[in-house]
Coordinates of C-alpha atoms in Angstrom, one line a residue:
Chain A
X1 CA 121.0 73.0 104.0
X2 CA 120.0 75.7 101.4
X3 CA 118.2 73.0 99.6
X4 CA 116.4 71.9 102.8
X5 CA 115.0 75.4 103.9
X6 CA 114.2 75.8 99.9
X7 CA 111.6 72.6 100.5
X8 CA 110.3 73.9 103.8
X9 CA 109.7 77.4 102.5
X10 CA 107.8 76.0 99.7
X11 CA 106.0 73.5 101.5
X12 CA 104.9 76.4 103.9
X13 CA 104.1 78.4 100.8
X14 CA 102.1 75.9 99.3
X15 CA 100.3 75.1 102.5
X16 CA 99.0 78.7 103.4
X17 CA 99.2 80.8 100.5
X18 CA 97.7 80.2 96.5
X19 CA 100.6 81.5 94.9
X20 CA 101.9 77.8 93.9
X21 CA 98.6 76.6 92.9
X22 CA 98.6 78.1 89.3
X23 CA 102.4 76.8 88.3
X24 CA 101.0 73.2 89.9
X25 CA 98.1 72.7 88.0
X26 CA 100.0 73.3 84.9
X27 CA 102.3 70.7 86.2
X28 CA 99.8 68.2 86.9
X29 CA 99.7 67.0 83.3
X30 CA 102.8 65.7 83.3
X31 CA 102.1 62.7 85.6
X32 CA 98.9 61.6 83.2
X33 CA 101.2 59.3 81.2
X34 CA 102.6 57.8 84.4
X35 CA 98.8 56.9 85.5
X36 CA 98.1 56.1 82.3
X37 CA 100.8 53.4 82.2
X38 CA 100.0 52.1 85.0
X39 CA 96.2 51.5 83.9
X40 CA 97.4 49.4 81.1
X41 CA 97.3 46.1 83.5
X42 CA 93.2 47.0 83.9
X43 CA 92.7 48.0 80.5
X44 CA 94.0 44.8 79.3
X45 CA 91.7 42.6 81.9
X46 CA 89.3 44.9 80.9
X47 CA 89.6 44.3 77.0
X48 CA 89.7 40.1 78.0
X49 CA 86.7 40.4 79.7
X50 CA 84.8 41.8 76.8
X51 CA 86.7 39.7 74.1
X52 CA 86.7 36.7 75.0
X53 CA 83.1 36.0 76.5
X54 CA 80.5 33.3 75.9
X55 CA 77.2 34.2 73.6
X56 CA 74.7 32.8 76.3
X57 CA 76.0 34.5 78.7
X58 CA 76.2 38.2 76.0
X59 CA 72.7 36.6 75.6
X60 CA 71.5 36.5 79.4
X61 CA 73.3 39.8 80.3
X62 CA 71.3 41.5 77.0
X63 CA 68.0 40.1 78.6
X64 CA 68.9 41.4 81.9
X65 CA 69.6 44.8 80.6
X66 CA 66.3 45.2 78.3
X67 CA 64.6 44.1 81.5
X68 CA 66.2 46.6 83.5
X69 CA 65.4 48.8 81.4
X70 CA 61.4 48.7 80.9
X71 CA 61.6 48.9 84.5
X72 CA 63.7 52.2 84.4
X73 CA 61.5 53.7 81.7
X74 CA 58.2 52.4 83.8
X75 CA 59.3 54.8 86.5
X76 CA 60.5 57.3 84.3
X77 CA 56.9 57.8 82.7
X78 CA 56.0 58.4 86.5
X79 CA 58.5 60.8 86.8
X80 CA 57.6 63.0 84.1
X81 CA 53.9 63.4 85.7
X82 CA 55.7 63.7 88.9
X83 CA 57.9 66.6 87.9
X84 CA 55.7 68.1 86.2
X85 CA 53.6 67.9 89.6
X86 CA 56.4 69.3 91.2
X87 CA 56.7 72.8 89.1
X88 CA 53.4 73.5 89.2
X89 CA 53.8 73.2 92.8
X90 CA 56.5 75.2 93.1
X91 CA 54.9 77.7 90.9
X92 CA 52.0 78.0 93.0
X93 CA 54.6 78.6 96.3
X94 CA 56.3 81.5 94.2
X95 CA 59.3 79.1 95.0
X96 CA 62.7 79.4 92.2
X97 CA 63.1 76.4 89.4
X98 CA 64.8 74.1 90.2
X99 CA 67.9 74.0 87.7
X100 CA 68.9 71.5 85.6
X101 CA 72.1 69.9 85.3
X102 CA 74.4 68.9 82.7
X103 CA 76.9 65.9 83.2
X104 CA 80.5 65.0 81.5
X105 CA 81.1 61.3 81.9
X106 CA 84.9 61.1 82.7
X107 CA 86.7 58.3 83.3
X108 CA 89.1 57.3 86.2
X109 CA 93.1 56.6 85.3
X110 CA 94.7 56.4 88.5
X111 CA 94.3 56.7 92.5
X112 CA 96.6 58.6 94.5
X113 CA 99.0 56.6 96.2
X114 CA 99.7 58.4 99.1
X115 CA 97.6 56.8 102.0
X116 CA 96.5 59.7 104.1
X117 CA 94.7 61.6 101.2
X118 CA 92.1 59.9 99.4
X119 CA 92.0 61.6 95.7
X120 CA 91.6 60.3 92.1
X121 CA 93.2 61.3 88.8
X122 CA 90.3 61.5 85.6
X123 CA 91.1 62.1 81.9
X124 CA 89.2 65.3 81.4
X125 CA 90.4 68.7 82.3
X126 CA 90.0 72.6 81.5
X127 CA 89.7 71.3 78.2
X128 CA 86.7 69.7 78.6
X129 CA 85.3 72.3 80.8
X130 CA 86.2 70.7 84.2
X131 CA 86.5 73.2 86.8
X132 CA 88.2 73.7 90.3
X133 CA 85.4 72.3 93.1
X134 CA 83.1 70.7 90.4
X135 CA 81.4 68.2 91.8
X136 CA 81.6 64.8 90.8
X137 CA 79.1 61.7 91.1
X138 CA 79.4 58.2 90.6
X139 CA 75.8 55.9 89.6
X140 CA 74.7 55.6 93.1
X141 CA 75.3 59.1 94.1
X142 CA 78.6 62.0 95.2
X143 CA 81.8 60.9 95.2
X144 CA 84.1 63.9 95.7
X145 CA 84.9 67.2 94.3
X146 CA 87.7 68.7 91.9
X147 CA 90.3 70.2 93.3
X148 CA 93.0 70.9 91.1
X149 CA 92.7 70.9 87.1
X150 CA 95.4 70.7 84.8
X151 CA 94.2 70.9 80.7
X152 CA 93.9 67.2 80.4
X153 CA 93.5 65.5 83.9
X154 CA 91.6 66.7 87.2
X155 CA 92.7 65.4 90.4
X156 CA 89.2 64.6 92.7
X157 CA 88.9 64.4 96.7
X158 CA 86.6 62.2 97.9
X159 CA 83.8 62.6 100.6
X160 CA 85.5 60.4 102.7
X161 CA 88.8 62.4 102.5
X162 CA 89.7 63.4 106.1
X163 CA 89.9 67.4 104.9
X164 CA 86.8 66.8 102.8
X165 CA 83.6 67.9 104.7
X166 CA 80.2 68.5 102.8
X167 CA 76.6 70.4 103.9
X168 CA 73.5 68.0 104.2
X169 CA 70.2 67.0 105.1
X170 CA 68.3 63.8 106.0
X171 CA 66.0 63.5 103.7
X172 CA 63.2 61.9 105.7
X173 CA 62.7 64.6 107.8
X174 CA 65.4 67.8 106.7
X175 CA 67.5 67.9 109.0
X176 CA 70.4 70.0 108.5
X177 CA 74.0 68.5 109.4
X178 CA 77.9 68.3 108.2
X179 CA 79.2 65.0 106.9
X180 CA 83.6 65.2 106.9
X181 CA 85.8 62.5 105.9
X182 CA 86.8 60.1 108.4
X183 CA 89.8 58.5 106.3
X184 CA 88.3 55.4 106.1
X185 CA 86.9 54.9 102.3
X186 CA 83.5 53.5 103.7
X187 CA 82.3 55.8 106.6
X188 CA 81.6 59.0 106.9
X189 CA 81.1 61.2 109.8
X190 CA 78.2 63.8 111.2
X191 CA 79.5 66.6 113.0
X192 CA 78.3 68.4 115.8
X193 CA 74.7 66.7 115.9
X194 CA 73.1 67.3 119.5
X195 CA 71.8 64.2 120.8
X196 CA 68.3 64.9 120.9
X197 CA 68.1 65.0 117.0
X198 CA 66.0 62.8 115.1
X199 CA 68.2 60.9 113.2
X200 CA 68.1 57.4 113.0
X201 CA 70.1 53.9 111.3
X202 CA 68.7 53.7 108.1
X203 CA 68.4 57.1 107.4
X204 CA 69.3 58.9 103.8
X205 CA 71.5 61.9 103.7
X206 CA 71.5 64.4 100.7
X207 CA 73.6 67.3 99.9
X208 CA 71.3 70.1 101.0
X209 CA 73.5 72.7 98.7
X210 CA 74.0 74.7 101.3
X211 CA 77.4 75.2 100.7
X212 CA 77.2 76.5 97.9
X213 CA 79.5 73.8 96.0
X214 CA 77.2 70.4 95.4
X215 CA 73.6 70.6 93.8
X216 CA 71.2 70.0 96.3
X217 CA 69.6 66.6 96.3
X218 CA 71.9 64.0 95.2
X219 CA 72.5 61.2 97.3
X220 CA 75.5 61.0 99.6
X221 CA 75.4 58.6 102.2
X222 CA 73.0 56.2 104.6
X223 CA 73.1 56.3 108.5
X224 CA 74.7 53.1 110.0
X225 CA 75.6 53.5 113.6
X226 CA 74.1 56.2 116.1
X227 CA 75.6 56.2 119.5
X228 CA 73.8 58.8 122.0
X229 CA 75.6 59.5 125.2
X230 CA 74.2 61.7 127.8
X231 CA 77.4 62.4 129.5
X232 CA 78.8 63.9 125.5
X233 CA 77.2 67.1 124.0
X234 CA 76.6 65.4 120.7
X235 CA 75.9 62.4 119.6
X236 CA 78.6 60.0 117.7
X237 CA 76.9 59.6 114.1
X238 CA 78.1 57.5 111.2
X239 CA 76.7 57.0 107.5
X240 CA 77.9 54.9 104.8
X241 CA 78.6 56.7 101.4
X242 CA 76.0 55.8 98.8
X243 CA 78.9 56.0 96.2
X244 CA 81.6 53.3 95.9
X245 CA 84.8 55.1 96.7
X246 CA 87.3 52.3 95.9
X247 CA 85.1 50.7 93.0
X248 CA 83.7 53.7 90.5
X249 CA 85.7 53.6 87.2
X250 CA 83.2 56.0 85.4
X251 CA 82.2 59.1 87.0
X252 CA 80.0 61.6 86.1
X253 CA 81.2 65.8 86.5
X254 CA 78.2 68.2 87.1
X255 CA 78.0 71.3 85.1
X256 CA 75.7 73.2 87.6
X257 CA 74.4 76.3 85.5
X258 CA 75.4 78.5 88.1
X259 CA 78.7 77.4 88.5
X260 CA 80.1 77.4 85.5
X261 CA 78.8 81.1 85.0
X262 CA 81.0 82.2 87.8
Chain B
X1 CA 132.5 61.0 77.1
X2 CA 129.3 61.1 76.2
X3 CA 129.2 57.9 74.7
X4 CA 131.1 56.1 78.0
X5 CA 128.7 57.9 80.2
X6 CA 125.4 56.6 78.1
X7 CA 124.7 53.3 79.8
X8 CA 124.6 55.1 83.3
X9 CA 122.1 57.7 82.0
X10 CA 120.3 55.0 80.1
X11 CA 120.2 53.0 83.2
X12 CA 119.7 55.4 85.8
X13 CA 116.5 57.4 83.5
X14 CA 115.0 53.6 83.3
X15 CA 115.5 52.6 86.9
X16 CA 113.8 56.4 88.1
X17 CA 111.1 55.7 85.3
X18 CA 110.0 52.1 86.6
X19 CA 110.7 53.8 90.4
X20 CA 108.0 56.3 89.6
X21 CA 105.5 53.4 87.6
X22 CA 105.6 51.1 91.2
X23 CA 105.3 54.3 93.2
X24 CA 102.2 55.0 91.9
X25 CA 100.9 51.6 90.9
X26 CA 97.2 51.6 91.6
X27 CA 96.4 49.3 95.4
X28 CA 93.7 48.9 97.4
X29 CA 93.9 51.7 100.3
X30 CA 94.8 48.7 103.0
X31 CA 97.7 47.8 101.1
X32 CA 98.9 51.1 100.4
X33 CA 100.3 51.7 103.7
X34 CA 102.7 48.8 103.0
X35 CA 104.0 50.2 99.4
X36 CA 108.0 50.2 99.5
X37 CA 109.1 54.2 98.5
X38 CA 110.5 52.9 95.7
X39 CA 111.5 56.4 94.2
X40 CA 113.6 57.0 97.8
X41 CA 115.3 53.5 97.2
X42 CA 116.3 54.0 93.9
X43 CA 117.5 57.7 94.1
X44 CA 119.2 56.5 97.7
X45 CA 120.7 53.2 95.8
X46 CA 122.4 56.0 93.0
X47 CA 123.7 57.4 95.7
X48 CA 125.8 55.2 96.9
X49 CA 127.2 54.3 93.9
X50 CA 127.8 57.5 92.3
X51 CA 128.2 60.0 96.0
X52 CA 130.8 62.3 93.4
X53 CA 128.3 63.0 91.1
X54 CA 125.1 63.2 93.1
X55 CA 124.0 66.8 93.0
X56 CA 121.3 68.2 95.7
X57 CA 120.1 70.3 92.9
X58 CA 118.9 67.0 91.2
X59 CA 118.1 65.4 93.9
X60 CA 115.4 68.5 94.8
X61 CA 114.1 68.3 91.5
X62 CA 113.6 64.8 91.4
X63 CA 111.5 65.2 94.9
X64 CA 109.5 67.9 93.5
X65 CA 108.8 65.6 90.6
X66 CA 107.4 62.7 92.7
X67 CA 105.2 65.7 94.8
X68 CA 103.6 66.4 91.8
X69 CA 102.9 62.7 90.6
X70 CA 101.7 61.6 94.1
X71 CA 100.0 65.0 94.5
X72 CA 101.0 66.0 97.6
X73 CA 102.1 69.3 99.3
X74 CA 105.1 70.7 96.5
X75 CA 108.5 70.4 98.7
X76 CA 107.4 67.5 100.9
X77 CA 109.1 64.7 98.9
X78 CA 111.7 67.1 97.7
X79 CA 112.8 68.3 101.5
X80 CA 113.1 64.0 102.7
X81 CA 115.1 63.6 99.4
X82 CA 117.5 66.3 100.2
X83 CA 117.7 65.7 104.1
X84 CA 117.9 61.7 103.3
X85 CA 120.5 62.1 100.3
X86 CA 123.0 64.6 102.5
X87 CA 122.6 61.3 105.3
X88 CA 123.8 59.1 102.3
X89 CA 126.5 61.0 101.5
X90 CA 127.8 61.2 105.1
X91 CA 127.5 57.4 105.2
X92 CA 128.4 56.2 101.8
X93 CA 131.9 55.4 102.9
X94 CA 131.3 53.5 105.8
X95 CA 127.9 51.7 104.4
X96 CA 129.5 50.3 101.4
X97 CA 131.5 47.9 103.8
X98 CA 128.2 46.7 105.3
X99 CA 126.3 43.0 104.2
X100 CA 123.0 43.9 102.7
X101 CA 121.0 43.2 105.6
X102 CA 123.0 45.5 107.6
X103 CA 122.6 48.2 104.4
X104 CA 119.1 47.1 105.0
X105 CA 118.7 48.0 109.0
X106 CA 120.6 51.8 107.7
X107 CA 117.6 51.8 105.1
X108 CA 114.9 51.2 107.8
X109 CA 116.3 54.4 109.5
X110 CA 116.4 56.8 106.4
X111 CA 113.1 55.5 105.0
X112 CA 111.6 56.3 109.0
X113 CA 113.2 59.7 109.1
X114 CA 111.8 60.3 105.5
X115 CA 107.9 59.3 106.9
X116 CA 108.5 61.5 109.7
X117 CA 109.1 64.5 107.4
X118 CA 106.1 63.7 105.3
X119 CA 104.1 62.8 108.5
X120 CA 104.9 66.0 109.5
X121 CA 103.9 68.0 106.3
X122 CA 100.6 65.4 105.9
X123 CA 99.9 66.6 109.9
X124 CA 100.4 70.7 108.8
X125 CA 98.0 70.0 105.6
X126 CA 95.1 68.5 108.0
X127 CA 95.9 64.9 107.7
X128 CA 96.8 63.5 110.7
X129 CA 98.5 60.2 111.0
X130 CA 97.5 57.4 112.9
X131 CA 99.6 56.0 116.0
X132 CA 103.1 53.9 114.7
X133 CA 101.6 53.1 111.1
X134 CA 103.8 55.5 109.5
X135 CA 106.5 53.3 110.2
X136 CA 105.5 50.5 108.0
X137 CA 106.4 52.0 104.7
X138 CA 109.9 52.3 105.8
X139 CA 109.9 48.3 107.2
X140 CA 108.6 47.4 103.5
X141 CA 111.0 49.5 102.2
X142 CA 114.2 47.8 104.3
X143 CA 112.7 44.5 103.4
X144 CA 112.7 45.2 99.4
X145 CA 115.8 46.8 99.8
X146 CA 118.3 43.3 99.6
X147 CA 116.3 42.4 97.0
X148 CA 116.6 45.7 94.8
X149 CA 119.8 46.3 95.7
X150 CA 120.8 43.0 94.4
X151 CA 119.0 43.5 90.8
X152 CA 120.5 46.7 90.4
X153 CA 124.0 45.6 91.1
X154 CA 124.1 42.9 88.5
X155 CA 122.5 45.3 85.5
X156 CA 125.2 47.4 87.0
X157 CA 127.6 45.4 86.6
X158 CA 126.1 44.3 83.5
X159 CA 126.7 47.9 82.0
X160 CA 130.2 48.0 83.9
X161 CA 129.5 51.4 85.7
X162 CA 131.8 51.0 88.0
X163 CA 131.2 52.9 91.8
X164 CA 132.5 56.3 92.3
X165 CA 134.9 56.5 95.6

């Protein structure tokens, strides 16, 4: 009984106030060997995989990758003229610089294993600089935020996390809109978008930055169903995260400049 | 005494340990749903064997424990613990008569009472639940139940710790 109203006052506690989230992070560290074990099985495959492969096919994959390459570095040599394009532009619309980031690449020991929340444990915490609501990418584009961090692991909610919702903007034409977590690891959903608003299948969304959290401009999601109803105020919009939620192993942490100055 | 009492401790820590390893064992999110509370069964199967010395103060711990390794709300997993462990101890006497699938059928209902309490806290922290799906944790959990039940009787056994009355 005592115990009982104990766990509901601290739930409540928890839930509604911030005093439990200092003694938690702290805790936090104590269930990295537990994921950690439990990564051995993928480790292991892992480590076969790269052991015990054929030379043609180290061969083929090398050619592959150099070719991959000189076509990355092709369009990086655009990209320097292009940027450098850019801030003069800028310069000449008296607009701000845009800032540079810096990355950590961390890497991913465990997923949460409670069903409702979709969140991921990483190896790098205060330690390594890691920060409460720093954002985190995977290759193809955002994957989540940080939202609790212990010294040595960080605990990540994903977009598509049900009480995740993030600022952004289409990026053919700017349109300004709110993408939240449907609980469903490959769809995201827009909120509140009237339905005379251009937005179309297809479409790329970006995090406009707006809130203040993600850098602006990093891919987040493509539009892949638009239903408009007359008889509903807005239109029923849903996008397809650009990152893969279920598949990332190595994700990158952005060290915004003005972040970590806060 | 501490020598007699060893092999319980030794087997207990392990059984909570491997518990704890299953519980958070890495699945695909469709599969997830279906994972057996293994953590529940194991604390629930101690229990019943030992109801003299099961201590709520242990038993709170133990939830707060598996809040912070799953990384939900603290107190959720601690609150079904105690609420589902004070059930056991009310029943141990009478369940200890039953055939494992009847054991079984008593499981379904704790495991079901213990997702309504975390439905419950998932619902207050924003995430709601979807229609009767909450349910199937506790079916997986009834169905592993014979099984683990089994297992831990014969290493039981195996140890001679004999059942508290």
């Amino acid at each position: 009984m005592l115990f009982g109203l104990l766990a509901i006052v601290l739930i409540l506690l928890g839930l509604y106030t911030d005093v439990l989230d200092k003694p938690r992070s702290q805790l936090i560290d104590f269930a990295k060997p537990l994921y950690q074990v439990t990564d051995w099985p993928r480790r292991i495959n892992h480590w076969r995989q790269e052991t015990f492969v054929a030379r043609g096919e180290l061969l083929q994959e090398n050619k592959r990758l150099q070719t991959e390459l000189l076509i990355h570095k092709r369009k990086l040599q655009q990209l320097a003229s292009l940027s450098a394009e850019n801030v003069r532009l800028r310069q000449l619309l008296n607009a701000t610089e845009l800032l540079k980031d810096d990355v950590l690449v961390a890497e991913l020991i465990g997923v949460s294993p409670n069903p409702l929340s979709h969140t991921l444990i990483l190896n790098r915490g205060t330690l390594d600089g890691v920060f409460s609501g720093q954002p985190v990418l995977d290759a193809n584009g955002l994957l989540g935020q940080v939202v609790e961090v212990s010294p040595h692991s960080a605990r990540v909610l994903l977009l598509t996390d049900p009480a995740h919702a993030l600022p952004v903007q289409v990026n053919r034409n700017g349109v300004r809109t709110i993408a939240e977590g449907t609980g469903d690891l490959g769809m995201l959903k827009l909120r509140h978008v009237s339905n005379t608003t251009d937005i179309q299948e297809g479409d790329l969304l970006v995090s406009s930055g707006l809130g203040q959290r993600f850098p602006a401009g990093y891919p987040v999601a493509t539009v892949n169903r638009v239903s408009r109803d007359p008889g509903q105020p807005f239109a029923d919009i849903y996008a397809k995260p650009m990152a893969q939620m279920d598949r990332a192993r190595n994700v990158l942490l952005v060290f915004d400049t003005k972040q970590a100055e806060r | 005494m501490v020598r007699e009492r060893f092999p319980t401790y030794l087997l207990l820590f392990s059984s909570l340990l491997l518990a704890f390893l299953l519980d958070i064992y890495p699945l695909a999110l469709e599969y997830r749903v279906l994972r057996p509370q293994f953590v529940l069964l194991v604390a629930i199967y101690w229990v019943f064997v030992l109801p003299q010395s099961a201590s709520m103060t242990l038993l709170f711990l133990l939830g707060l424990m598996q809040d912070i390794v799953v990384g939900v709300p603290l107190g959720q997993h601690a609150l079904i613990f105690v609420v589902v462990a004070y059930l056991c101890l009310r029943s141990c006497r009478r369940v200890r008569h039953f055939a494992r699938w009847q054991e079984a059928l008593w499981i379904l209902c704790l495991v079901a009472l213990g997702q309504a309490i975390s439905g419950w806290v998932q619902s207050l922290a924003g995430r709601e639940i979807t229609g009767w799906q909450f349910l199937l944790p506790a079916l997986a959990s009834a169905s592993v139940w014979p099984l683990l039940s089994l297992v831990m009787d014969v290493l039981r056994r195996y140890y001679r710790i004999a059942r508290q009355i």
